[in-house]
PDB file of C-alpha atoms in Angstrom:
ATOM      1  CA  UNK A   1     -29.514 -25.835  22.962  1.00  0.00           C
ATOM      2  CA  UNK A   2     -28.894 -23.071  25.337  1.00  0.00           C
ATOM      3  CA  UNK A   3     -28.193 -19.438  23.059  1.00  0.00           C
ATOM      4  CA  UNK A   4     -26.322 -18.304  25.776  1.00  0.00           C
ATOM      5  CA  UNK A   5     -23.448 -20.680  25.585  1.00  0.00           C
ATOM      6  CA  UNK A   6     -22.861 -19.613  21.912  1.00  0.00           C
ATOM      7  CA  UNK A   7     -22.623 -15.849  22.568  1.00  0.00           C
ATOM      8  CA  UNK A   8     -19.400 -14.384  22.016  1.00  0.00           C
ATOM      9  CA  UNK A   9     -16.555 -13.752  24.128  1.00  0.00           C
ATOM     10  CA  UNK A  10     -14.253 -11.077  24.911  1.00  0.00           C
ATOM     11  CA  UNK A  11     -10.635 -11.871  24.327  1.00  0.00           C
ATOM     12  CA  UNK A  12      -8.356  -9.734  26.419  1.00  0.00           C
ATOM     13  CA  UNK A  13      -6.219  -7.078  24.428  1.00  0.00           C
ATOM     14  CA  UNK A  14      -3.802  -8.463  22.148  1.00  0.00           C
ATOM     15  CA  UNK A  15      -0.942  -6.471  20.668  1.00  0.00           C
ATOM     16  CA  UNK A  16       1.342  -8.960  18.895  1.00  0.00           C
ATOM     17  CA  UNK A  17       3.648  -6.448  16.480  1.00  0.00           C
ATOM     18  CA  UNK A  18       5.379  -2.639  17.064  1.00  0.00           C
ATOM     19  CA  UNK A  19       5.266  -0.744  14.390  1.00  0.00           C
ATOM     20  CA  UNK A  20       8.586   0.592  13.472  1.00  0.00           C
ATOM     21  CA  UNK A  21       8.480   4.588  12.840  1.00  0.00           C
ATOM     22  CA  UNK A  22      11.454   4.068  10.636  1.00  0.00           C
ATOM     23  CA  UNK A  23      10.130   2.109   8.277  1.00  0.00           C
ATOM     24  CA  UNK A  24       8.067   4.226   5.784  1.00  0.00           C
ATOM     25  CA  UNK A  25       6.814   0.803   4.460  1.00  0.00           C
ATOM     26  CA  UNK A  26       5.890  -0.813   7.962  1.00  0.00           C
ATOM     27  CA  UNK A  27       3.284  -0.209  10.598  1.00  0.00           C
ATOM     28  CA  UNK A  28       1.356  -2.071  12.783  1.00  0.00           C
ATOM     29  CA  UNK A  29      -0.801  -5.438  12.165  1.00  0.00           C
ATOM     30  CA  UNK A  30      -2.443  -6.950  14.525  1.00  0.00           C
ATOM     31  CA  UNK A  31      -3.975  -9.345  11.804  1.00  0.00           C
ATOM     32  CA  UNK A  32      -5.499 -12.561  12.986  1.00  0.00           C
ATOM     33  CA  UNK A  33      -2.999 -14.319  10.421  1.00  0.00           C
ATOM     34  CA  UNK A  34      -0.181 -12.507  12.687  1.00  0.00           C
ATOM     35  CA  UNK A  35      -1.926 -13.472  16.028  1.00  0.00           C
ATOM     36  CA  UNK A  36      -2.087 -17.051  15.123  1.00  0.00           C
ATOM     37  CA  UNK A  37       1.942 -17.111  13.982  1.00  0.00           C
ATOM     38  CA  UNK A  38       2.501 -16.005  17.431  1.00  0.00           C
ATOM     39  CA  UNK A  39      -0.084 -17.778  19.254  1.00  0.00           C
ATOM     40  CA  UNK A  40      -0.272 -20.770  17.056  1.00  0.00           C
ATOM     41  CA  UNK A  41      -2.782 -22.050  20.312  1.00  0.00           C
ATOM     42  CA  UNK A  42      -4.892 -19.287  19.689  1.00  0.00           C
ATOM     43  CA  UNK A  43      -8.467 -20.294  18.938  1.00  0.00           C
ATOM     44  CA  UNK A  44     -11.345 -18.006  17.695  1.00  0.00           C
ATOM     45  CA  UNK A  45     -13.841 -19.805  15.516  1.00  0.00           C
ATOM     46  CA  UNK A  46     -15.833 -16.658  14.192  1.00  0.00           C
ATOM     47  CA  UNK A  47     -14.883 -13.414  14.946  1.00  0.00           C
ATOM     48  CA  UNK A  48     -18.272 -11.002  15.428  1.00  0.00           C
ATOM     49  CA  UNK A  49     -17.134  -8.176  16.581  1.00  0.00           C
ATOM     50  CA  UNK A  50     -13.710  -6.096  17.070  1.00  0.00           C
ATOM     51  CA  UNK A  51     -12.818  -2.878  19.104  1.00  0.00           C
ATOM     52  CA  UNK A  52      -9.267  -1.553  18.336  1.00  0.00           C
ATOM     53  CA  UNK A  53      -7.612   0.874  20.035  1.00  0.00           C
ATOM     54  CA  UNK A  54      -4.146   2.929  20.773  1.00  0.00           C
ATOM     55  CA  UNK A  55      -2.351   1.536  23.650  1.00  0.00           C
ATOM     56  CA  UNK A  56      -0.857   4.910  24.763  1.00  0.00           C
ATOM     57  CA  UNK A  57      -4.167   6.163  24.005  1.00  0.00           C
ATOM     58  CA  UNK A  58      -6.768   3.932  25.413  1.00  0.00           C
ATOM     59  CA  UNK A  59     -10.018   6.221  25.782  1.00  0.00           C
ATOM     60  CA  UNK A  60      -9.759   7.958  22.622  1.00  0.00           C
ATOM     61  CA  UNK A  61     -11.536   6.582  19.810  1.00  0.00           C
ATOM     62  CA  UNK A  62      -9.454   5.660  16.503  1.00  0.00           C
ATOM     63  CA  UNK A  63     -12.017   8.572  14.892  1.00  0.00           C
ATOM     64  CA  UNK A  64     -10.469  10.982  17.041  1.00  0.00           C
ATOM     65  CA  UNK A  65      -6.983  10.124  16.753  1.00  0.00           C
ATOM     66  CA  UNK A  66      -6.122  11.564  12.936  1.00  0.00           C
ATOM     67  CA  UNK A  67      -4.905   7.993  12.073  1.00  0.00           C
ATOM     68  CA  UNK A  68      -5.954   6.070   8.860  1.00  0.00           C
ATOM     69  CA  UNK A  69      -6.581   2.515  10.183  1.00  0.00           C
ATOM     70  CA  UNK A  70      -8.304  -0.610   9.319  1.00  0.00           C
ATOM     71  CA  UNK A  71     -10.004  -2.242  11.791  1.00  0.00           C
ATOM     72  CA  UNK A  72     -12.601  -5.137  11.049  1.00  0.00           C
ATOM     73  CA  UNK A  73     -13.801  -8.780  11.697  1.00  0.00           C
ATOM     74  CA  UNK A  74     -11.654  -9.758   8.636  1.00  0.00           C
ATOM     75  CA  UNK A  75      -8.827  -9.160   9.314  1.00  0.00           C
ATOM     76  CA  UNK A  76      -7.812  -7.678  12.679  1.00  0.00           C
ATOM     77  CA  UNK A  77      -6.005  -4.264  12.508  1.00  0.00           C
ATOM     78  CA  UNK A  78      -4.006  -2.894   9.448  1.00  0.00           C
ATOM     79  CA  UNK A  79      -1.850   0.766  10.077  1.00  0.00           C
ATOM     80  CA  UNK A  80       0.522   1.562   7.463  1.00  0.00           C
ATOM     81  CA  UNK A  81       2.831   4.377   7.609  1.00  0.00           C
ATOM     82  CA  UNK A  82       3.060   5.691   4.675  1.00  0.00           C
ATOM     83  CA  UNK A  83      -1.185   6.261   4.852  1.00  0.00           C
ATOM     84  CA  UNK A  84      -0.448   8.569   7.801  1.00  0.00           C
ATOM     85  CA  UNK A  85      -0.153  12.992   7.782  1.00  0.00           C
ATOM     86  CA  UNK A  86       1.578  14.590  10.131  1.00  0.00           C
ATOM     87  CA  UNK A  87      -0.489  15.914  12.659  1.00  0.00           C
ATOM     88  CA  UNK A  88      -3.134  14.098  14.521  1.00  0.00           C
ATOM     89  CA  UNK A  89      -2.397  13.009  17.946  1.00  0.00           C
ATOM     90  CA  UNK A  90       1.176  12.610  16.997  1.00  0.00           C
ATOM     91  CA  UNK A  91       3.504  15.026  15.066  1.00  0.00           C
ATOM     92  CA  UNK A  92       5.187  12.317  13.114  1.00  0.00           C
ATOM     93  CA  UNK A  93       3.611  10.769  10.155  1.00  0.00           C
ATOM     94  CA  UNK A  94       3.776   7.107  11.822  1.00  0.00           C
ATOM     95  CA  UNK A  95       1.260   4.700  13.046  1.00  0.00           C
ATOM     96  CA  UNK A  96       0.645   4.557  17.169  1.00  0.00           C
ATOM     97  CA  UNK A  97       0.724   1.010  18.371  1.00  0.00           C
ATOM     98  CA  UNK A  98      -2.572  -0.295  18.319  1.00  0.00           C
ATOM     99  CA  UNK A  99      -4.319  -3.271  20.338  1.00  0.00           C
ATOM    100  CA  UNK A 100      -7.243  -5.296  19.660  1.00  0.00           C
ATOM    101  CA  UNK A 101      -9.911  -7.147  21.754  1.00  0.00           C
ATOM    102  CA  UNK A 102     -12.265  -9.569  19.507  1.00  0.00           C
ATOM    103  CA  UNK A 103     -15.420 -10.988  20.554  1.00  0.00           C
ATOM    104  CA  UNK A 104     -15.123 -14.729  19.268  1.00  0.00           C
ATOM    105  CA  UNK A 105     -18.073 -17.175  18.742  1.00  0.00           C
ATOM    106  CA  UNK A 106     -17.123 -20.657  21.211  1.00  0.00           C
ATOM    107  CA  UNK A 107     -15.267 -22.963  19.390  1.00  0.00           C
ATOM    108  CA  UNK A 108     -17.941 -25.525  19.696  1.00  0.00           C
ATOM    109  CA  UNK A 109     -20.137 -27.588  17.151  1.00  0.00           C
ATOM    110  CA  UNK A 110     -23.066 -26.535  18.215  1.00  0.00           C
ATOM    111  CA  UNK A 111     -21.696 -22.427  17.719  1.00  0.00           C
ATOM    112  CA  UNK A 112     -20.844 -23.057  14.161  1.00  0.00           C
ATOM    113  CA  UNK A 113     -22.877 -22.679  11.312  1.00  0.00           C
ATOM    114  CA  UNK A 114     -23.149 -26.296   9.281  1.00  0.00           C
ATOM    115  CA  UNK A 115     -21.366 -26.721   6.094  1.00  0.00           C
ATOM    116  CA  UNK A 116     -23.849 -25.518   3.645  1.00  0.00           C
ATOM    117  CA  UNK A 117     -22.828 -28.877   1.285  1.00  0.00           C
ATOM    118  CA  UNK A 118     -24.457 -30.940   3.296  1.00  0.00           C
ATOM    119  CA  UNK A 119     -27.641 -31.002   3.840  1.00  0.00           C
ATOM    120  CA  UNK A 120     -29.800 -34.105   5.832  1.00  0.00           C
ATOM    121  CA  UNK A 121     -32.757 -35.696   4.205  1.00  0.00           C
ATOM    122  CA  UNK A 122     -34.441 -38.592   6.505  1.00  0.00           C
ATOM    123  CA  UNK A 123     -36.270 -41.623   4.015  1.00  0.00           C
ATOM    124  CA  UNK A 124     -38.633 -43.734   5.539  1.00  0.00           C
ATOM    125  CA  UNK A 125     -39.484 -45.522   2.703  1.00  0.00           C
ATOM    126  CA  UNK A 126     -38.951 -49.581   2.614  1.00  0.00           C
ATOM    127  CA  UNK A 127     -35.698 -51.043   1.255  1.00  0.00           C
ATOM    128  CA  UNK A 128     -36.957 -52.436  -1.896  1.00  0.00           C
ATOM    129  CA  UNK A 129     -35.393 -55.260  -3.112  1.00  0.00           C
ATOM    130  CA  UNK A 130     -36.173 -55.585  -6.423  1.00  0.00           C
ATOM    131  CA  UNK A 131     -33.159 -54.617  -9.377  1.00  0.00           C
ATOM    132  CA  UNK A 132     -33.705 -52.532 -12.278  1.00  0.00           C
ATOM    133  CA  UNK A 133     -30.922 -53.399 -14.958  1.00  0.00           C
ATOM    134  CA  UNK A 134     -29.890 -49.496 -16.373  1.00  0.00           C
ATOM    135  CA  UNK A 135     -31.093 -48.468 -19.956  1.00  0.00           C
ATOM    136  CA  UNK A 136     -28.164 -48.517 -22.471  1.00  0.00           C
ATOM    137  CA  UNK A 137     -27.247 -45.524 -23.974  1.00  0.00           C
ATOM    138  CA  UNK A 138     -25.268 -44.911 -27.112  1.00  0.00           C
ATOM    139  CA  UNK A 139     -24.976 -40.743 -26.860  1.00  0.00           C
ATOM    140  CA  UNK A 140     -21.891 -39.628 -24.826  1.00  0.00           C
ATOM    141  CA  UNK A 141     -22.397 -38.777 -21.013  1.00  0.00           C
ATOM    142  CA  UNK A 142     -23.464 -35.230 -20.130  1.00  0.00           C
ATOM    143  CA  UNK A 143     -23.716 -33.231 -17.114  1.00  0.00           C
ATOM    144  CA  UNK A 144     -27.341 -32.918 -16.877  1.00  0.00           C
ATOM    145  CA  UNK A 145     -28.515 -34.760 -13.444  1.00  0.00           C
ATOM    146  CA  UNK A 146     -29.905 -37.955 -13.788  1.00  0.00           C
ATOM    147  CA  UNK A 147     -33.194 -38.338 -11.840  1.00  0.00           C
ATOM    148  CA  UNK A 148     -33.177 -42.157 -10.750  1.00  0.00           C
ATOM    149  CA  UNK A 149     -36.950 -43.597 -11.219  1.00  0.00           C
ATOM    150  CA  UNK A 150     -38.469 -45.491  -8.161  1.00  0.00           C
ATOM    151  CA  UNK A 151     -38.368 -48.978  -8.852  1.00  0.00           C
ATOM    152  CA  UNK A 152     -41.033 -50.658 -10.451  1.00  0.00           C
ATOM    153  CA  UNK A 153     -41.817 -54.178 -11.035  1.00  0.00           C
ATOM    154  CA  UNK A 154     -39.717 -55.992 -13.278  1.00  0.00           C
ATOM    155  CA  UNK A 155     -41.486 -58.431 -16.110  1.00  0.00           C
ATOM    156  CA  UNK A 156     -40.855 -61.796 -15.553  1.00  0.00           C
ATOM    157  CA  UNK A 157     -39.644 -63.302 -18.624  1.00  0.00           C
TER     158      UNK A 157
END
């Protein structure tokens, strides 16, 4: 398997919602959850790494803007504003209108980590074909596990 073909990729800058300045309750959220309602095609299989920025703003870091913001591989970009102050960049307590670029693992099997249920164990021991008949038990079941014995030789009767 060739590491290279799993590395993550650069999406392009998405900016899916506006926030409304308004709206003391809005903002802007440019949440995977919203990118996927309006790019239900939209495919990132892991999310490693995020950069967010302000679209009117795009070489200023979000540190430097005076904005509270969330920005993270879980869930995209959350600005709400009624977290802003008045000052900052802007002289109105409202968030900018952010975008975000997220480096996404391929949407390949080979990419993705395994389900961590399953897990493969390879016997090479010979198909026995001898039966055991099971012990009866009179004492209700529990939930211990049950270790089944290898089969052994039945008496002949």
């Amino acid at each position: 398997c060739v590491l290279s073909a799993c590395e993550c990729v650069w999406t392009d800058w998405i900016d899916v919602t506006y926030p409304d300045g308004s709206d003391r309750n809005g903002g802007d959220y440019e949440t995977f959850e919203n990118i996927w309602k309006k790019y239900p095609s939209w495919e990132c299989a892991k999310v490693e790494n995020i950069s967010c920025r302000a679209e009117k703003f795009p070489s200023y870091s979000i540190a430097d803007l005076g904005q509270k913001v969330e920005c993270n591989v879980n869930v995209g970009l959350i600005c709400n504003n009624k977290d802003q102050q008045i000052g900052g960049i802007i002289p109105m307590p409202v968030c900018l209108n952010y975008e975000i670029s997220v480096c996404c693992t391929p949407n390949k099997p080979e990419c993705l980590p395994p389900p961590s249920t399953t897990s493969t164990t390879t016997s090479t021991a010979a198909p026995t074909t001898s039966s055991v008949s099971p012990p009866i038990s009179t004492t209700a079941p529990t939930s211990t596990p049950v270790e089944i014995p290898s089969p052994t030789p039945t008496p002949s009767s």
